Short mmCIF file of C-alpha atoms in Angstrom, two decimals:
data_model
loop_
_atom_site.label_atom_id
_atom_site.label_comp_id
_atom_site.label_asym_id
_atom_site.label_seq_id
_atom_site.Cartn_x
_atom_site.Cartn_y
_atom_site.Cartn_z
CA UNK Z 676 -33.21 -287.56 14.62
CA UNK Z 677 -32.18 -290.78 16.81
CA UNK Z 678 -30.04 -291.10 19.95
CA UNK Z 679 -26.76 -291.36 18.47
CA UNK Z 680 -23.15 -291.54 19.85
CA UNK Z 681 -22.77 -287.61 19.63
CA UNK Z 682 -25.23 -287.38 22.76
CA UNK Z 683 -21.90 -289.12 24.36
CA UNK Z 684 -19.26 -286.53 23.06
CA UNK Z 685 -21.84 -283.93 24.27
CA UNK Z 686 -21.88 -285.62 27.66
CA UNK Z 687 -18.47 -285.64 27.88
CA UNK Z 688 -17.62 -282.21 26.61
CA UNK Z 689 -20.53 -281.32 29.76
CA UNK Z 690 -18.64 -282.91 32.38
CA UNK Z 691 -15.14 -281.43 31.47
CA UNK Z 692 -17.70 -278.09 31.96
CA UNK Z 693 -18.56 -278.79 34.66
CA UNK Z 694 -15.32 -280.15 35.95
CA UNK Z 695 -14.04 -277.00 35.30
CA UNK Z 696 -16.19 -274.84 36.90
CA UNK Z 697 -16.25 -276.82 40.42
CA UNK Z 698 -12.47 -276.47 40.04
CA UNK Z 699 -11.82 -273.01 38.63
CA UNK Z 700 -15.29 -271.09 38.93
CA UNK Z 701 -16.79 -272.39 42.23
CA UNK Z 702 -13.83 -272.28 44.81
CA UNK Z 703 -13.35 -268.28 44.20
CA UNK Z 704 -16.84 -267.73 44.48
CA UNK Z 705 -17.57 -269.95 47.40
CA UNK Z 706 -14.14 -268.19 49.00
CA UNK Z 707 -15.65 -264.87 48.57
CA UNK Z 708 -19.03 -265.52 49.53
CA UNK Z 709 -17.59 -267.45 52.86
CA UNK Z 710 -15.10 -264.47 53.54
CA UNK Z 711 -17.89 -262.31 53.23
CA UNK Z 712 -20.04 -263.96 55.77
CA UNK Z 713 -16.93 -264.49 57.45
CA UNK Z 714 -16.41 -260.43 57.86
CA UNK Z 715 -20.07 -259.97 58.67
CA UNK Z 716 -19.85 -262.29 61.91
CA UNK Z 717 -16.61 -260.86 62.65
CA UNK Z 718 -17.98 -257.44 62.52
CA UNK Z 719 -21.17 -258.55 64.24
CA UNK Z 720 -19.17 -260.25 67.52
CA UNK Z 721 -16.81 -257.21 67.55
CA UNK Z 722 -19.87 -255.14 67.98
CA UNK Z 723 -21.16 -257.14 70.31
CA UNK Z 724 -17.78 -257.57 72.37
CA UNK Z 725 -17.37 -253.51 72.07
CA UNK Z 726 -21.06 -253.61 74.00
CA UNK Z 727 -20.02 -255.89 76.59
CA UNK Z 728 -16.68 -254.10 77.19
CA UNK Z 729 -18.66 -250.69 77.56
CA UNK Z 730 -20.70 -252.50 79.95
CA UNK Z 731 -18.67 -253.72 82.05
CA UNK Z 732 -16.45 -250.15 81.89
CA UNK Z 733 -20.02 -248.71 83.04
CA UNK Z 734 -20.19 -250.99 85.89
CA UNK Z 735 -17.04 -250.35 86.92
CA UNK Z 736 -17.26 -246.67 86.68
CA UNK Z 737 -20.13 -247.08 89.08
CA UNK Z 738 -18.49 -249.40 91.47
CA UNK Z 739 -15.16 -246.55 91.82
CA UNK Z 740 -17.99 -243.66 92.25
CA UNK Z 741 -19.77 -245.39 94.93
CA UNK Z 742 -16.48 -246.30 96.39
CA UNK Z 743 -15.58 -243.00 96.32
CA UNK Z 744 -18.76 -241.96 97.90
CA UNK Z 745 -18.18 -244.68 100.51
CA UNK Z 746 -14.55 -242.88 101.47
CA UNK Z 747 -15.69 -239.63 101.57
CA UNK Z 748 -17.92 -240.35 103.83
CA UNK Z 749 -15.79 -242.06 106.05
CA UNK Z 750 -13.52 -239.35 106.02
CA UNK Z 751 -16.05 -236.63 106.54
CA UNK Z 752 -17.22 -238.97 109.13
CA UNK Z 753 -13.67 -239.19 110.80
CA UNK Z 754 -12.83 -235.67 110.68
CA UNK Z 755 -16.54 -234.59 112.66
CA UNK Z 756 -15.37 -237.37 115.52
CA UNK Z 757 -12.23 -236.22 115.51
CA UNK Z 758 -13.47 -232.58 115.73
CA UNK Z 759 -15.41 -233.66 118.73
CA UNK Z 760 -12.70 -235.28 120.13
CA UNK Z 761 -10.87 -232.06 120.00
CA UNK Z 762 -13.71 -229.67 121.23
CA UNK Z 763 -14.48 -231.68 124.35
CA UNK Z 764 -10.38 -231.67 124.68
CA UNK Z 765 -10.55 -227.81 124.41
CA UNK Z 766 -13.20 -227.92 126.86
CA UNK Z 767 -11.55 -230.18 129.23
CA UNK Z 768 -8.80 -227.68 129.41
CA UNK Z 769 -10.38 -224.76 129.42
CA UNK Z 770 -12.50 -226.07 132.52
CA UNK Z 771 -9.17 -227.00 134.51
CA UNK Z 772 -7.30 -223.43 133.42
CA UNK Z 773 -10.47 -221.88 134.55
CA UNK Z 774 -10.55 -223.88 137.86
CA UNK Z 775 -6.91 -223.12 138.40
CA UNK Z 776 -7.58 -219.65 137.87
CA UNK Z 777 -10.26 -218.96 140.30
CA UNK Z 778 -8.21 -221.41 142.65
CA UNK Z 779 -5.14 -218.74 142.31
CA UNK Z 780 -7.60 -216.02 142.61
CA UNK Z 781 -9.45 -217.54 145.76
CA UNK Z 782 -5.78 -217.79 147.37
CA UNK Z 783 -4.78 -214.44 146.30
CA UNK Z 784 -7.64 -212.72 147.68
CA UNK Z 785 -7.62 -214.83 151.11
CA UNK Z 786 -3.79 -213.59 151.06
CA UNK Z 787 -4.79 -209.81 150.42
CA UNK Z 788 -7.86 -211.00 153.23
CA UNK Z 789 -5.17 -211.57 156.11
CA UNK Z 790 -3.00 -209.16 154.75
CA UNK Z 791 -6.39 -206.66 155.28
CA UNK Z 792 -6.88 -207.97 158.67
CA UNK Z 793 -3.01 -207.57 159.78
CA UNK Z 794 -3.30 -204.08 158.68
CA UNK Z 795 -6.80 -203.78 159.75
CA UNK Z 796 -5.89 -205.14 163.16
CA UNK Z 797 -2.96 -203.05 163.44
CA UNK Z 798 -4.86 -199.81 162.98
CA UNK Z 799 -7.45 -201.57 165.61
CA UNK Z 800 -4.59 -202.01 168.17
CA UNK Z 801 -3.45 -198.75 167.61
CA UNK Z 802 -6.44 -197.23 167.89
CA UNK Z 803 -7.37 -199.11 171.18
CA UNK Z 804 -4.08 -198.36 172.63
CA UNK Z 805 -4.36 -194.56 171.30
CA UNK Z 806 -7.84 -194.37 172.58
CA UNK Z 807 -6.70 -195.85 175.77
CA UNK Z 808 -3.65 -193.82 175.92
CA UNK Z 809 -6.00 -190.80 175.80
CA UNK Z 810 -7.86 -192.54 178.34
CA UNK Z 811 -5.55 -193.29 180.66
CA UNK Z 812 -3.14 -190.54 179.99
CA UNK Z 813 -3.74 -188.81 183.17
CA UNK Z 814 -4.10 -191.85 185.40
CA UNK Z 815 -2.00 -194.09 183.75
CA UNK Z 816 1.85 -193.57 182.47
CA UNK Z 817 2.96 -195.22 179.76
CA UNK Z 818 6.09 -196.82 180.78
CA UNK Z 819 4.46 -198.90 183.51
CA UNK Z 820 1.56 -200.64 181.63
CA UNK Z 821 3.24 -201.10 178.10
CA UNK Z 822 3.35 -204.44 178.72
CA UNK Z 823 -0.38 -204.81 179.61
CA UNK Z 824 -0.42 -202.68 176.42
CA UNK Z 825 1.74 -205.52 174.48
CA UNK Z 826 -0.30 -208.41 175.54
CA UNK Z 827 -4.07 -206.80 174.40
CA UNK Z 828 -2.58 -205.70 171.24
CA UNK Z 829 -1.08 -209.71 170.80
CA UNK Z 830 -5.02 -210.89 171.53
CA UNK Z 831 -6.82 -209.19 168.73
CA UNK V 732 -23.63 -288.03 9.94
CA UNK V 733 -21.98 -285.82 7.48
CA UNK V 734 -24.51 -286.31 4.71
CA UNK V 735 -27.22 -284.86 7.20
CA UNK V 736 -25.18 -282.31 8.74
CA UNK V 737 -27.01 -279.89 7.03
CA UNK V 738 -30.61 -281.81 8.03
CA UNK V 739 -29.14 -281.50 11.78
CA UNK V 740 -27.90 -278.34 12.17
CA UNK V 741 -31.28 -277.05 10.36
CA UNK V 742 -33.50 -279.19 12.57
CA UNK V 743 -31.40 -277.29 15.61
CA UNK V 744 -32.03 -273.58 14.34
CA UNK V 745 -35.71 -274.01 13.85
CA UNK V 746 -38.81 -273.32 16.43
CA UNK V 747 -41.37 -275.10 18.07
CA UNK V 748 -43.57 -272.39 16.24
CA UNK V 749 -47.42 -272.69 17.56
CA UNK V 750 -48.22 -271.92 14.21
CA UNK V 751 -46.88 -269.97 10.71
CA UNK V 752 -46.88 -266.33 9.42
CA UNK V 753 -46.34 -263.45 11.92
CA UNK V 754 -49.13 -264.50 14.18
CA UNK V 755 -47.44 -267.60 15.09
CA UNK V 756 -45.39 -268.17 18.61
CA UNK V 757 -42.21 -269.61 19.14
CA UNK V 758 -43.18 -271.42 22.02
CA UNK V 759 -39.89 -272.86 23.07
CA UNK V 760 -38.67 -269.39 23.46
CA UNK V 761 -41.26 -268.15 24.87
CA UNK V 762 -41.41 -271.26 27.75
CA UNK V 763 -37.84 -271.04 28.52
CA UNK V 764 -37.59 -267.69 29.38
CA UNK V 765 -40.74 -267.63 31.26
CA UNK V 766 -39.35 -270.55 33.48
CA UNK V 767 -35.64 -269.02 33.87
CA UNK V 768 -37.71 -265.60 34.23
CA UNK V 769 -39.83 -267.55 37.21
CA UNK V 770 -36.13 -269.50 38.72
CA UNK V 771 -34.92 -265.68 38.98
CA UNK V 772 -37.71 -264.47 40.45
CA UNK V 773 -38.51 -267.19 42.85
CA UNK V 774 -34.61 -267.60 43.99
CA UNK V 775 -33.78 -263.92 44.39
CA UNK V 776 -37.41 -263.37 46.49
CA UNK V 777 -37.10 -266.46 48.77
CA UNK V 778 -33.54 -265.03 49.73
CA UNK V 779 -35.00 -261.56 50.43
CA UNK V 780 -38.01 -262.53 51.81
CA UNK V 781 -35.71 -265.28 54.26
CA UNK V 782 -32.61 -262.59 54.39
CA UNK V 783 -30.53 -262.43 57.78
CA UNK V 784 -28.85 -259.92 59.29
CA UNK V 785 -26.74 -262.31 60.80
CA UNK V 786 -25.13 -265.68 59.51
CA UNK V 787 -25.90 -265.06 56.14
CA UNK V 788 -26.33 -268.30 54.45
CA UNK V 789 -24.15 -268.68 50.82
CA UNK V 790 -27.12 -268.10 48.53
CA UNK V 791 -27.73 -264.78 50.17
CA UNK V 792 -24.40 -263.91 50.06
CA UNK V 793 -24.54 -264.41 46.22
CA UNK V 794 -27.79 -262.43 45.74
CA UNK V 795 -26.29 -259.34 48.24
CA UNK V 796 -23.09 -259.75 45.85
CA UNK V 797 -25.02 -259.70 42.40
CA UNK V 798 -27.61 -257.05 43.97
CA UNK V 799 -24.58 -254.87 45.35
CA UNK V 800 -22.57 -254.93 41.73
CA UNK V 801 -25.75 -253.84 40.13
CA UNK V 802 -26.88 -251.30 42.49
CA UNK V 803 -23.21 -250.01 42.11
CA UNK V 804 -22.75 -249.83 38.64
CA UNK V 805 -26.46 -247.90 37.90
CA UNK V 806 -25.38 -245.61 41.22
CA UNK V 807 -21.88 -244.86 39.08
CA UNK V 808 -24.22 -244.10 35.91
CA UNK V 809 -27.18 -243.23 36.29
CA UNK V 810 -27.28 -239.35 39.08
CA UNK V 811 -31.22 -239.02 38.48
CA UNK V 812 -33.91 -240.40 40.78
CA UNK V 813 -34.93 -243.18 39.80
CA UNK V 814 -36.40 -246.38 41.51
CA UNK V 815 -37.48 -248.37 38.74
CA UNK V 816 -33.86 -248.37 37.19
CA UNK V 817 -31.85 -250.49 39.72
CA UNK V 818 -34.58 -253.61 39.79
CA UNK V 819 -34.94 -253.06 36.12
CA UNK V 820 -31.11 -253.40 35.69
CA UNK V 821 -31.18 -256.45 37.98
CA UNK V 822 -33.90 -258.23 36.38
CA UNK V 823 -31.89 -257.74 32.92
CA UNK V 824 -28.70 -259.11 34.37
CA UNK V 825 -30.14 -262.14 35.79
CA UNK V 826 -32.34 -263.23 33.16
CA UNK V 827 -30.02 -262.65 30.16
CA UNK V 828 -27.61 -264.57 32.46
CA UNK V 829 -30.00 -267.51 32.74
CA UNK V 830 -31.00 -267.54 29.25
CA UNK V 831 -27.35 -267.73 28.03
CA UNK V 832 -26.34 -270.25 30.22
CA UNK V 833 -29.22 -272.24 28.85
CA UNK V 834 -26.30 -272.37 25.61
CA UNK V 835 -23.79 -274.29 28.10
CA UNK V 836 -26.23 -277.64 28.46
CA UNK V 837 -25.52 -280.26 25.59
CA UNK V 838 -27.39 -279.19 22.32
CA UNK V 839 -29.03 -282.78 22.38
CA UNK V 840 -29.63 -282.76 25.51
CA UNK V 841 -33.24 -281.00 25.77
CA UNK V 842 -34.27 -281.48 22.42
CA UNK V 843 -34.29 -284.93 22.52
CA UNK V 844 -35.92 -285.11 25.33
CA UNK V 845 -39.07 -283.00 23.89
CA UNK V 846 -38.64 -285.89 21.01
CA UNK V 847 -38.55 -288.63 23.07
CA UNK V 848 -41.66 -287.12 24.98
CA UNK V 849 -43.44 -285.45 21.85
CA UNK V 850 -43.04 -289.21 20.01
CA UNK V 851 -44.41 -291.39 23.08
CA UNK V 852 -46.44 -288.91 24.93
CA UNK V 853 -48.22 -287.12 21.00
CA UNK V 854 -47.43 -289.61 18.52
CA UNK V 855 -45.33 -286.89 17.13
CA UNK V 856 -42.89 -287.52 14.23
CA UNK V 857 -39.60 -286.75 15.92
CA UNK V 858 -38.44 -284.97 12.82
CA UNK V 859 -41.05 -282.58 13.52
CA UNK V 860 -40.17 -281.78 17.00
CA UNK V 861 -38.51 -278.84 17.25
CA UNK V 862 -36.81 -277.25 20.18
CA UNK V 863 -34.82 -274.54 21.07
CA UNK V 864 -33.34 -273.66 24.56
CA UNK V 865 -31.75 -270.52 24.32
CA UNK V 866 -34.04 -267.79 24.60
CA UNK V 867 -31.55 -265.22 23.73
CA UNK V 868 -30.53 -266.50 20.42
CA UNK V 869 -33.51 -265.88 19.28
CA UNK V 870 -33.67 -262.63 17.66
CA UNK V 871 -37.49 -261.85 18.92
CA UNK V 872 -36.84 -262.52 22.40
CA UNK V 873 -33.85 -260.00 22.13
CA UNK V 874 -35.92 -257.38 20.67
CA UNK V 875 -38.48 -257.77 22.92
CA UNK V 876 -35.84 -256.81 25.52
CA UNK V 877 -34.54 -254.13 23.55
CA UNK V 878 -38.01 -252.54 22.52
CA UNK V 879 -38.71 -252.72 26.32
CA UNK V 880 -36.01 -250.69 27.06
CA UNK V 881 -36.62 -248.20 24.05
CA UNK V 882 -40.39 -247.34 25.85
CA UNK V 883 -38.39 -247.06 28.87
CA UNK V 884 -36.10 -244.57 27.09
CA UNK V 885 -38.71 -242.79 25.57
CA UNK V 886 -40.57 -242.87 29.00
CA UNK V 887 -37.95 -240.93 30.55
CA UNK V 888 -36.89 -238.93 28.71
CA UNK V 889 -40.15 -237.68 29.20
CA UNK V 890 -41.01 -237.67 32.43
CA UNK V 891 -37.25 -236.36 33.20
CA UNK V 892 -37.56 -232.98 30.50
CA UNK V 893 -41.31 -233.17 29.99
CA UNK V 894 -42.93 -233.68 26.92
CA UNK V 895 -42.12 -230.14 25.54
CA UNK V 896 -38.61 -230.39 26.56
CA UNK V 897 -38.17 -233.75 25.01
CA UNK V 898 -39.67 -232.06 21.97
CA UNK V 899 -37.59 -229.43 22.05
CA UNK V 900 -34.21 -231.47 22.21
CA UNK V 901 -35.08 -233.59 19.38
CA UNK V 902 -35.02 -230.64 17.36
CA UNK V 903 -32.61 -228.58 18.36
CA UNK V 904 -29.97 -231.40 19.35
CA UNK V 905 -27.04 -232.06 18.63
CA UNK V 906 -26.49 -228.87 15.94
CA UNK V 907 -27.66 -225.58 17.46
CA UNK V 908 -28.21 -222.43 15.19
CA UNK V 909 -28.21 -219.05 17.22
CA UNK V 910 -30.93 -217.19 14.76
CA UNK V 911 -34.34 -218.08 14.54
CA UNK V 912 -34.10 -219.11 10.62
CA UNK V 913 -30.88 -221.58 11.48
CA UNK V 914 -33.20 -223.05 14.54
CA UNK V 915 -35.90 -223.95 12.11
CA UNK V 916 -33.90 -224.90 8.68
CA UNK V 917 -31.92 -227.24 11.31
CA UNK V 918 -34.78 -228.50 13.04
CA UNK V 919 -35.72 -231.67 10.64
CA UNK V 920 -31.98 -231.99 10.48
CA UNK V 921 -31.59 -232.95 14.13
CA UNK V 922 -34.94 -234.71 14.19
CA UNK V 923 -33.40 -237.32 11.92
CA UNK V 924 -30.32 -237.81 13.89
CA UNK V 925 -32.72 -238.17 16.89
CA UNK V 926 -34.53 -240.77 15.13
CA UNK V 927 -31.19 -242.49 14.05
CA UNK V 928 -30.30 -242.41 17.31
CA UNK V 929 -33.34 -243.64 18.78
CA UNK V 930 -34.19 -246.40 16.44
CA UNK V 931 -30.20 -247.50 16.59
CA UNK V 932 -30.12 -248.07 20.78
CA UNK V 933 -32.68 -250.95 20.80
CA UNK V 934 -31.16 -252.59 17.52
CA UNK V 935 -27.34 -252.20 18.60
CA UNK V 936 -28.52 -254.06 22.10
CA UNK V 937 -30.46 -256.80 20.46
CA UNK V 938 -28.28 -257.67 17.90
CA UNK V 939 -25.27 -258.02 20.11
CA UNK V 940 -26.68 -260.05 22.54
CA UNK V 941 -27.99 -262.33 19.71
CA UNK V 942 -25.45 -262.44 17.53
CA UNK V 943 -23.05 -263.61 20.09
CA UNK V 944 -25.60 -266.03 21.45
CA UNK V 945 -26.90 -267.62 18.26
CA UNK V 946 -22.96 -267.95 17.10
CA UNK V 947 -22.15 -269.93 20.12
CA UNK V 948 -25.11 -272.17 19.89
CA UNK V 949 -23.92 -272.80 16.15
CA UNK V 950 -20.66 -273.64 17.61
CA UNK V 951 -21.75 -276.06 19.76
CA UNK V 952 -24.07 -277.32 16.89
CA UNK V 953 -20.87 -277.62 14.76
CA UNK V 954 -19.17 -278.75 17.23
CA UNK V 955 -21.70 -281.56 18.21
CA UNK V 956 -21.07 -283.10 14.29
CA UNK V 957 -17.86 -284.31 14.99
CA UNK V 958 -16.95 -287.70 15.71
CA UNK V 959 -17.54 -287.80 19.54
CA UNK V 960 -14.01 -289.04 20.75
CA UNK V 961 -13.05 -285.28 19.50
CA UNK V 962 -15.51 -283.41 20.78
CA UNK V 963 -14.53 -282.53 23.84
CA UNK V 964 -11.33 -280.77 22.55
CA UNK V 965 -12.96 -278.27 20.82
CA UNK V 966 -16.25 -278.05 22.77
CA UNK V 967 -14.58 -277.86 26.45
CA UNK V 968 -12.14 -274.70 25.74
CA UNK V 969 -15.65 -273.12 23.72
CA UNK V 970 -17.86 -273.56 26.93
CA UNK V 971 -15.10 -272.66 29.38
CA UNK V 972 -14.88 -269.45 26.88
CA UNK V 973 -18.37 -269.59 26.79
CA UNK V 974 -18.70 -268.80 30.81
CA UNK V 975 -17.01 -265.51 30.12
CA UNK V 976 -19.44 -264.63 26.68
CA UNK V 977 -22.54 -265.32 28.98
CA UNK V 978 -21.58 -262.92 32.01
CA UNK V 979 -20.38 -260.31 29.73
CA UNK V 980 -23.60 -260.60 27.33
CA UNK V 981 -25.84 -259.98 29.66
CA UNK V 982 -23.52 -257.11 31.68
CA UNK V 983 -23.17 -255.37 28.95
CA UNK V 984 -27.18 -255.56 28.40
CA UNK V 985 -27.52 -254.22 31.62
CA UNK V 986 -24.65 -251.58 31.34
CA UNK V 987 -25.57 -250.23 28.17
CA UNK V 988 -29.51 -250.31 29.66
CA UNK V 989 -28.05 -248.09 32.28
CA UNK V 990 -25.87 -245.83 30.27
CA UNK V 991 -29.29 -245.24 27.84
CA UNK V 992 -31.32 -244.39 31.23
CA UNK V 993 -28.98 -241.85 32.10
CA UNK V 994 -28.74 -240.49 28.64
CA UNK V 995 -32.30 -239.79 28.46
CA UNK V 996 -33.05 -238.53 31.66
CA UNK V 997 -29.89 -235.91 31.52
CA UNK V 998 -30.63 -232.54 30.52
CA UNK V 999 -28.08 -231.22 27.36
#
């Protein structure tokens, strides 16, 4: 048992093996195995990018909330001023109607006063003038001191 | 060359024996495999031990793929509960893959190397310096396999039915009787086709595996007598083939391994 030239033939027969299977058997295998690793990142950054998105839909969930918040406030906030704004309004009015009233009441009742008085110093007058008719019945007659009469009723 | 053809293809088929008679080793068997049995072992644990969940590198990729059509195929099989059968099956696959591929490297190639070595190194007459590198064409290596797997067989069968149960289906399987007197006149009937069957699993699995692996290293042996300008004609097409003979060997090994598993742990 020597080298002899069938080691070469061997050899040869080898590296058409071998040949082959880098051309035929590797590729496939390679292809799958890369796909595969290929699929596993892909799946792996989709993951990752469905984490972010959720994030980022979280933050913004919390941003329109707090917005929200933020408006409601302002309008709760706006409708209480404006609420003011219409009490002391109410007020305002009510204070002048109620001024206005008394004012027409005051000026009726100093009307109904003089009116009172008139009256009141009508009766007076005829009183006087009765009392001083009975007085002066017998001394006085009528006729000749109506005038006087006229002029004390015109002082009262 | 042709009036030592004979000398050759003899000094190819015989053993670096340690010694003669049935105590005696064949040590180039037994080396190979342990060192392809150590490359599995070593590859497939650095990849799990280094695994990533993300980037895989290549070499995982090919140990998830070869893990994923094993676990598959004894998940298809085998319905019992079993955690020894899966890393059994895988170990099977890979080895019996390793060992026949040892067939694709020139037949010249190692053996003359151990001469070379065993002639400078030991003063060894080359002649005398036998090796051969394909573990699974040799018929003990092969059985050892297959042997393995009958105690496995055996093993659960028994720990699946129990030992009574086992017992009891080896006698009463595959003819039942419905009296009494047909159960027992049956009995050694059914105990033979057991045995049959039994004793047939472990030889039908060595064989084939070397039978189709000692051919092929014959082949190449034949092959390798030709004048070398020709060689390559005959020998390229034969290892090409030869790609597809070593992946199926040792699947259908591992499938058959699987199929016996789930025979023996079913209840009839």
């Amino acid at each position: 048992m020597e080298f002899n030239v069938s080691l070469l033939g061997q050899a040869l027969t080898f590296a058409i093996l071998v040949w082959f299977t880098m051309k035929f058997v590797w590729p496939p295998l390679t292809n799958m195995m890369d796909e595969r690793a290929k699929r596993i990142a892909d799946g792996l950054s989709a993951a990752e990018r469905g984490r972010q998105d959720l994030q980022a839909s979280e933050k913004r969930v919390a941003d329109e909330l707090r917005k929200a918040r933020q408006q409601a406030a302002e309008i709760v906030a706006g409708a209480e001023k404006r609420a003011n704004l219409i009490v002391d309004e109410a007020r305002v009015a009510a204070d002048s109607e109620g001024a206005r009233i008394i004012a027409e009441a005051k000026g009726r009742i100093d009307l109904e006063v003089l009116r009172a008085k008139d009256v009141l110093r009508e009766q007076v007058a005829m009183l006087a003038v009765s009392g001083a008719e009975k007085i002066l019945r017998r001394e006085i007659d009528p006729a000749g001191h109506a005038d006087l009469l006229a002029s004390i009723k015109a002082e009262f | 060359m042709a009036s030592n053809a004979s000398e050759y293809i003899k000094h190819h088929l015989t053993h670096w024996n340690s010694s003669t008679g049935f105590w005696s080793l064949h040590v180039d068997t037994f080396t190979v495999s342990l060192i392809l049995g150590f490359v599995f072992v070593a590859v497939f644990a650095t990849v799990a031990r280094r695994a990533r969940v993300e980037n895989p590198g290549r070499l995982q990729l090919f140990v998830e793929m070869i893990f994923d059509m094993v676990d598959n195929q004894v998940k298809e099989t085998f319905h019992g509960k079993s955690k020894v059968l899966a890393p059994m099956a895988l170990t099977i696959f890979c080895w019996i893959f390793l060992m026949n591929a040892m067939d694709m490297l020139p037949v010249d190639f190692l053996p003359m190397i151990a001469q070379w070595i065993g002639h400078t190194a030991f003063g060894a007459d080359p002649e005398h310096v036998f090796l051969r590198v394909v573990p699974s064409a040799d018929v003990d290596a092969t059985f050892a396999m297959s042997l393995s797997v009958l105690v496995c067989i055996i093993g659960f069968s028994i720990t699946s039915k129990g030992l009574g149960g086992w017992g009891k289906e080896l006698l009463t399987a595959p003819f039942h009787a419905s009296g009494a007197v047909g159960t027992v006149i049956l009995a050694p009937v059914n105990l033979l086709f057991q045995l049959v069957e039994l004793v047939a699993k472990p030889i039908s699995l060595s064989l084939r595996l070397f039978g189709n692996m000692y051919a092929g290293e014959l082949i190449f042996i034949l092959i390798a007598l030709l004048p070398w300008q020709v060689q390559w004609i005959l020998g390229a097409p034969w290892a090409i083939f030869h790609i597809l003979i070593i992946t199926l060997q040792a699947f259908v090994f591992m499938m058959l391994t699987i199929v016996y598993m789930s025979l023996a742990a079913e209840n009839h």
